Amino acid sequence: MSALLSLKGVRAGYGSIEVLHGLDLGVQAGEIVSIIGVNGSGKSTLLQAVSGVVPLRGGCIELEGERLDTTGVEGIVRRGVVQIPEGRQLFGPLTVEENLELGGYSRRGRRGRHAGGDGRARVGSGPAGAAARLDQVYALFPRLAERRRQAAATLSGGEQQMLALGRALMAEPRLLLLDEPSMGLAPLIVRDIFRVLRELNQQGLTLLLVEQDARTALNLAHRGLVMERGRIVLEDRAEVLLASPDVQSIYFGQGGGRHGRGTRPAGQGGGSA
Amino acid sequence: MTFEQLLQYIFSGLTSGSIYALTALGFTLIYNATGLINFAQGELVMLGGLSAVGLYQAGLPLPVAFLGSLTIVLIVTVLFQQLAIRPLLSRGVLAQVIATVGASLALRTAAMMIFGREALPLPAFSGDTPIRIFGASLNPQTLWVVGSTLLIVLALQLFYRRTLTGKAVRACAVNPLAARLMGVSYSNVVLLSFAVSGAISAAAGVMITPISFMTYSSGALLGLKGFAAAALGGLGNPVGAVVGGVALGILEGLGVGLVSSGYKDAIAFVILLLVLFLRPQGIFGGKAVEQE
């Protein structure tokens, strides 16, 4: 079976600096994949490349075998690849409900994506569809319903992350890209958010996360990738990476040691396309 | 000064204030979408007025000339955005601002060549018979100007608050990247903002022409006063633009009465300087700061 998302030899960067040096990656439908790595390893650039914000300099990105990197930012969202950017990037002066409505911008005037295709019945097109999706998000996060007329900037950090997630769900994603979803949040709130992410995954949503908080990210994921200087250097099932002394020493802050021994190199890990 | 005189100055202030408000709105729409000060904004007002004069003199009825002028300026604005601003998007705001300065000179020269150097009139929309109110005389054109301004502001509010497209424009002003990640086409939002800004400026130009005439060179002063009004209200805030415009117009009107009509234009610039020195974020500046 072909991957839902696959990156083949992707090179991308900013100005004269190349950040991704020929990156290969596959995400299967229904999977949760976490990419961990220190700041500056290229994790965010990877998501920006998938979303089309950073143009590719080489290689290609495919969604179910069809080119994705030539469709442009808006086209990529319309095909169900939706990103929750780092720092949530809410529309602060706009109300909670307006933020959510804008999340559904790519679906306006269109048939619901999941109206039959993958077996999950979803509500149809246009304003009625948007209203139904709004209800679904409010059912998932009742707190947002209570604050629907409030400016997004007045929400607490946890509520803002809920709103960011709800806003992304309004676009009816098949693949959700999350850039540092735990950043700046209290551990209890992170646990709540990740519980919701797991539930969404069980309902069929595929997730690709990048995280600095390796432990949290790997606990959620089926599969983990370690990124370093624009390359995937490790790839394995999440519980294997969690147990790996190398990953522990570098990413769980237990000090000492260099990684590179004992874990399988990239490209041989389970499930890669 | 008698009460009648005071009222008279306020009426005249309201009229020019409405025009400043519309011009300031024109600045605000483009600024919110692009972070750009459009130095050709006043020329768009001028072009609106002169186009209506041209169409009217060509024999079209006044309402048709009005709508025709709106269309012409809208097309000019969209062409300007596509041909001059769009290629410079990656070059930063300064290059684009310089392009707007160039556009203002080009429009002014083109207007001089097409319409000549004379100040051209339009008939008032509904006659010249003044209406007496508490001893002051009110020009019926003032009612048109104030009423249309209210209508335009109301329509804009509905558009930005109630429609998904309007909300997408506001979202772009706050966070263009996040808006793109929702599937909003940023370039379409910019195009739309230029188009609406052009049409509003043209409306201002057509409405003021029966009162103060229009020449190819009127745009500079109208643009500067519109900018002063936008700065007074807090650049980037549509409500501020309207309040700033009306406030500027009334202060100017009172200044003419209390000081001297010779200082009419100076008043706007003294206010602009005071705002820039004392409160650069304007009266409603809080919103603009949030957008940083």
mmCIF file of N, CA and C in Angstrom, chain B residues 170-226:
data_model
loop_
_atom_site.group_PDB
_atom_site.id
_atom_site.type_symbol
_atom_site.label_atom_id
_atom_site.label_comp_id
_atom_site.label_asym_id
_atom_site.label_seq_id
_atom_site.Cartn_x
_atom_site.Cartn_y
_atom_site.Cartn_z
ATOM 1 N N ARG B 170 -9.712 40.440 7.340
ATOM 2 C CA ARG B 170 -9.257 40.846 8.673
ATOM 3 C C ARG B 170 -8.199 39.878 9.188
ATOM 4 N N ALA B 171 -8.393 38.588 8.916
ATOM 5 C CA ALA B 171 -7.413 37.599 9.364
ATOM 6 C C ALA B 171 -6.065 37.859 8.715
ATOM 7 N N CYS B 172 -6.076 38.234 7.431
ATOM 8 C CA CYS B 172 -4.817 38.534 6.737
ATOM 9 C C CYS B 172 -4.121 39.734 7.359
ATOM 10 N N ALA B 173 -4.905 40.718 7.811
ATOM 11 C CA ALA B 173 -4.302 41.891 8.429
ATOM 12 C C ALA B 173 -3.602 41.501 9.722
ATOM 13 N N VAL B 174 -4.163 40.522 10.444
ATOM 14 C CA VAL B 174 -3.589 40.102 11.723
ATOM 15 C C VAL B 174 -2.403 39.178 11.491
ATOM 16 N N ASN B 175 -2.565 38.185 10.624
ATOM 17 C CA ASN B 175 -1.557 37.142 10.491
ATOM 18 C C ASN B 175 -1.668 36.502 9.097
ATOM 19 N N PRO B 176 -0.982 37.096 8.120
ATOM 20 C CA PRO B 176 -1.114 36.609 6.745
ATOM 21 C C PRO B 176 -0.724 35.137 6.599
ATOM 22 N N LEU B 177 0.328 34.712 7.302
ATOM 23 C CA LEU B 177 0.772 33.322 7.144
ATOM 24 C C LEU B 177 -0.292 32.354 7.625
ATOM 25 N N ALA B 178 -0.837 32.636 8.824
ATOM 26 C CA ALA B 178 -1.868 31.739 9.354
ATOM 27 C C ALA B 178 -3.079 31.727 8.427
ATOM 28 N N ALA B 179 -3.418 32.884 7.867
ATOM 29 C CA ALA B 179 -4.563 32.939 6.958
ATOM 30 C C ALA B 179 -4.310 32.075 5.725
ATOM 31 N N ARG B 180 -3.081 32.125 5.204
ATOM 32 C CA ARG B 180 -2.761 31.283 4.051
ATOM 33 C C ARG B 180 -2.881 29.814 4.421
ATOM 34 N N LEU B 181 -2.472 29.474 5.638
ATOM 35 C CA LEU B 181 -2.556 28.075 6.064
ATOM 36 C C LEU B 181 -4.002 27.620 6.238
ATOM 37 N N MET B 182 -4.957 28.567 6.291
ATOM 38 C CA MET B 182 -6.381 28.210 6.304
ATOM 39 C C MET B 182 -6.899 28.086 4.869
ATOM 40 N N GLY B 183 -6.057 28.375 3.893
ATOM 41 C CA GLY B 183 -6.493 28.301 2.510
ATOM 42 C C GLY B 183 -6.940 29.640 1.938
ATOM 43 N N VAL B 184 -6.689 30.741 2.681
ATOM 44 C CA VAL B 184 -7.044 32.064 2.169
ATOM 45 C C VAL B 184 -5.960 32.496 1.183
ATOM 46 N N SER B 185 -6.365 32.942 0.014
ATOM 47 C CA SER B 185 -5.392 33.413 -0.968
ATOM 48 C C SER B 185 -5.012 34.853 -0.623
ATOM 49 N N TYR B 186 -3.790 35.028 -0.150
ATOM 50 C CA TYR B 186 -3.357 36.351 0.281
ATOM 51 C C TYR B 186 -3.363 37.328 -0.894
ATOM 52 N N SER B 187 -2.941 36.855 -2.075
ATOM 53 C CA SER B 187 -2.882 37.787 -3.205
ATOM 54 C C SER B 187 -4.282 38.251 -3.605
ATOM 55 N N ASN B 188 -5.289 37.377 -3.461
ATOM 56 C CA ASN B 188 -6.655 37.809 -3.746
ATOM 57 C C ASN B 188 -7.139 38.836 -2.734
ATOM 58 N N VAL B 189 -6.747 38.650 -1.466
ATOM 59 C CA VAL B 189 -7.145 39.607 -0.434
ATOM 60 C C VAL B 189 -6.537 40.974 -0.732
ATOM 61 N N VAL B 190 -5.265 40.976 -1.150
ATOM 62 C CA VAL B 190 -4.611 42.241 -1.482
ATOM 63 C C VAL B 190 -5.323 42.899 -2.661
ATOM 64 N N LEU B 191 -5.631 42.096 -3.666
ATOM 65 C CA LEU B 191 -6.313 42.623 -4.852
ATOM 66 C C LEU B 191 -7.670 43.222 -4.476
ATOM 67 N N LEU B 192 -8.420 42.478 -3.666
ATOM 68 C CA LEU B 192 -9.730 42.944 -3.228
ATOM 69 C C LEU B 192 -9.602 44.254 -2.453
ATOM 70 N N SER B 193 -8.607 44.327 -1.578
ATOM 71 C CA SER B 193 -8.434 45.528 -0.766
ATOM 72 C C SER B 193 -8.128 46.739 -1.637
ATOM 73 N N PHE B 194 -7.271 46.558 -2.638
ATOM 74 C CA PHE B 194 -6.988 47.659 -3.554
ATOM 75 C C PHE B 194 -8.253 48.070 -4.302
ATOM 76 N N ALA B 195 -9.017 47.092 -4.770
ATOM 77 C CA ALA B 195 -10.215 47.396 -5.549
ATOM 78 C C ALA B 195 -11.216 48.197 -4.718
ATOM 79 N N VAL B 196 -11.484 47.727 -3.489
ATOM 80 C CA VAL B 196 -12.455 48.423 -2.633
ATOM 81 C C VAL B 196 -11.932 49.808 -2.283
ATOM 82 N N SER B 197 -10.637 49.887 -1.983
ATOM 83 C CA SER B 197 -10.032 51.171 -1.655
ATOM 84 C C SER B 197 -10.182 52.156 -2.826
ATOM 85 N N GLY B 198 -9.958 51.671 -4.036
ATOM 86 C CA GLY B 198 -10.089 52.529 -5.204
ATOM 87 C C GLY B 198 -11.514 53.015 -5.388
ATOM 88 N N ALA B 199 -12.470 52.113 -5.246
ATOM 89 C CA ALA B 199 -13.865 52.476 -5.451
ATOM 90 C C ALA B 199 -14.327 53.500 -4.409
ATOM 91 N N ILE B 200 -13.908 53.314 -3.164
ATOM 92 C CA ILE B 200 -14.305 54.251 -2.105
ATOM 93 C C ILE B 200 -13.696 55.631 -2.362
ATOM 94 N N SER B 201 -12.423 55.643 -2.752
ATOM 95 C CA SER B 201 -11.776 56.921 -3.033
ATOM 96 C C SER B 201 -12.479 57.632 -4.171
ATOM 97 N N ALA B 202 -12.854 56.871 -5.201
ATOM 98 C CA ALA B 202 -13.549 57.473 -6.334
ATOM 99 C C ALA B 202 -14.872 58.078 -5.883
ATOM 100 N N ALA B 203 -15.603 57.352 -5.033
ATOM 101 C CA ALA B 203 -16.878 57.868 -4.531
ATOM 102 C C ALA B 203 -16.658 59.199 -3.820
ATOM 103 N N ALA B 204 -15.597 59.259 -2.999
ATOM 104 C CA ALA B 204 -15.290 60.509 -2.304
ATOM 105 C C ALA B 204 -15.049 61.624 -3.312
ATOM 106 N N GLY B 205 -14.286 61.315 -4.362
ATOM 107 C CA GLY B 205 -13.967 62.328 -5.366
ATOM 108 C C GLY B 205 -15.194 62.849 -6.089
ATOM 109 N N VAL B 206 -16.105 61.940 -6.460
ATOM 110 C CA VAL B 206 -17.302 62.372 -7.186
ATOM 111 C C VAL B 206 -18.165 63.255 -6.287
ATOM 112 N N MET B 207 -18.287 62.870 -5.018
ATOM 113 C CA MET B 207 -19.214 63.598 -4.140
ATOM 114 C C MET B 207 -18.706 64.987 -3.779
ATOM 115 N N ILE B 208 -17.372 65.161 -3.717
ATOM 116 C CA ILE B 208 -16.851 66.459 -3.295
ATOM 117 C C ILE B 208 -16.768 67.440 -4.469
ATOM 118 N N THR B 209 -16.742 66.914 -5.686
ATOM 119 C CA THR B 209 -16.557 67.792 -6.854
ATOM 120 C C THR B 209 -17.647 68.875 -6.988
ATOM 121 N N PRO B 210 -18.931 68.583 -6.753
ATOM 122 C CA PRO B 210 -19.938 69.653 -6.841
ATOM 123 C C PRO B 210 -19.707 70.756 -5.812
ATOM 124 N N ILE B 211 -19.035 70.455 -4.714
ATOM 125 C CA ILE B 211 -18.831 71.461 -3.675
ATOM 126 C C ILE B 211 -17.548 72.245 -3.923
ATOM 127 N N SER B 212 -16.445 71.565 -4.186
ATOM 128 C CA SER B 212 -15.172 72.292 -4.245
ATOM 129 C C SER B 212 -14.448 72.173 -5.578
ATOM 130 N N PHE B 213 -15.120 71.649 -6.618
ATOM 131 C CA PHE B 213 -14.499 71.472 -7.932
ATOM 132 C C PHE B 213 -13.322 70.494 -7.843
ATOM 133 N N MET B 214 -12.802 70.147 -9.006
ATOM 134 C CA MET B 214 -11.689 69.201 -9.020
ATOM 135 C C MET B 214 -10.709 69.570 -10.119
ATOM 136 N N THR B 215 -9.415 69.586 -9.779
ATOM 137 C CA THR B 215 -8.394 69.729 -10.822
ATOM 138 C C THR B 215 -7.415 68.573 -10.704
ATOM 139 N N TYR B 216 -6.553 68.477 -11.713
ATOM 140 C CA TYR B 216 -5.572 67.383 -11.727
ATOM 141 C C TYR B 216 -4.695 67.417 -10.489
ATOM 142 N N SER B 217 -4.534 68.591 -9.869
ATOM 143 C CA SER B 217 -3.591 68.705 -8.751
ATOM 144 C C SER B 217 -4.279 68.626 -7.388
ATOM 145 N N SER B 218 -5.589 68.392 -7.374
ATOM 146 C CA SER B 218 -6.304 68.374 -6.085
ATOM 147 C C SER B 218 -5.929 67.171 -5.226
ATOM 148 N N GLY B 219 -5.388 66.125 -5.874
ATOM 149 C CA GLY B 219 -5.173 64.868 -5.169
ATOM 150 C C GLY B 219 -4.177 64.961 -4.030
ATOM 151 N N ALA B 220 -3.123 65.762 -4.207
ATOM 152 C CA ALA B 220 -2.060 65.814 -3.207
ATOM 153 C C ALA B 220 -2.610 66.224 -1.846
ATOM 154 N N LEU B 221 -3.375 67.332 -1.858
ATOM 155 C CA LEU B 221 -3.895 67.852 -0.598
ATOM 156 C C LEU B 221 -4.924 66.888 0.006
ATOM 157 N N LEU B 222 -5.821 66.344 -0.864
ATOM 158 C CA LEU B 222 -6.824 65.390 -0.373
ATOM 159 C C LEU B 222 -6.137 64.168 0.232
ATOM 160 N N GLY B 223 -5.085 63.703 -0.435
ATOM 161 C CA GLY B 223 -4.369 62.535 0.062
ATOM 162 C C GLY B 223 -3.713 62.805 1.402
ATOM 163 N N LEU B 224 -3.069 63.976 1.515
ATOM 164 C CA LEU B 224 -2.386 64.297 2.766
ATOM 165 C C LEU B 224 -3.386 64.421 3.914
ATOM 166 N N LYS B 225 -4.538 65.036 3.623
ATOM 167 C CA LYS B 225 -5.525 65.189 4.692
ATOM 168 C C LYS B 225 -6.142 63.847 5.055
ATOM 169 N N GLY B 226 -6.360 63.015 4.042
ATOM 170 C CA GLY B 226 -6.848 61.670 4.342
ATOM 171 C C GLY B 226 -5.854 60.912 5.200
#
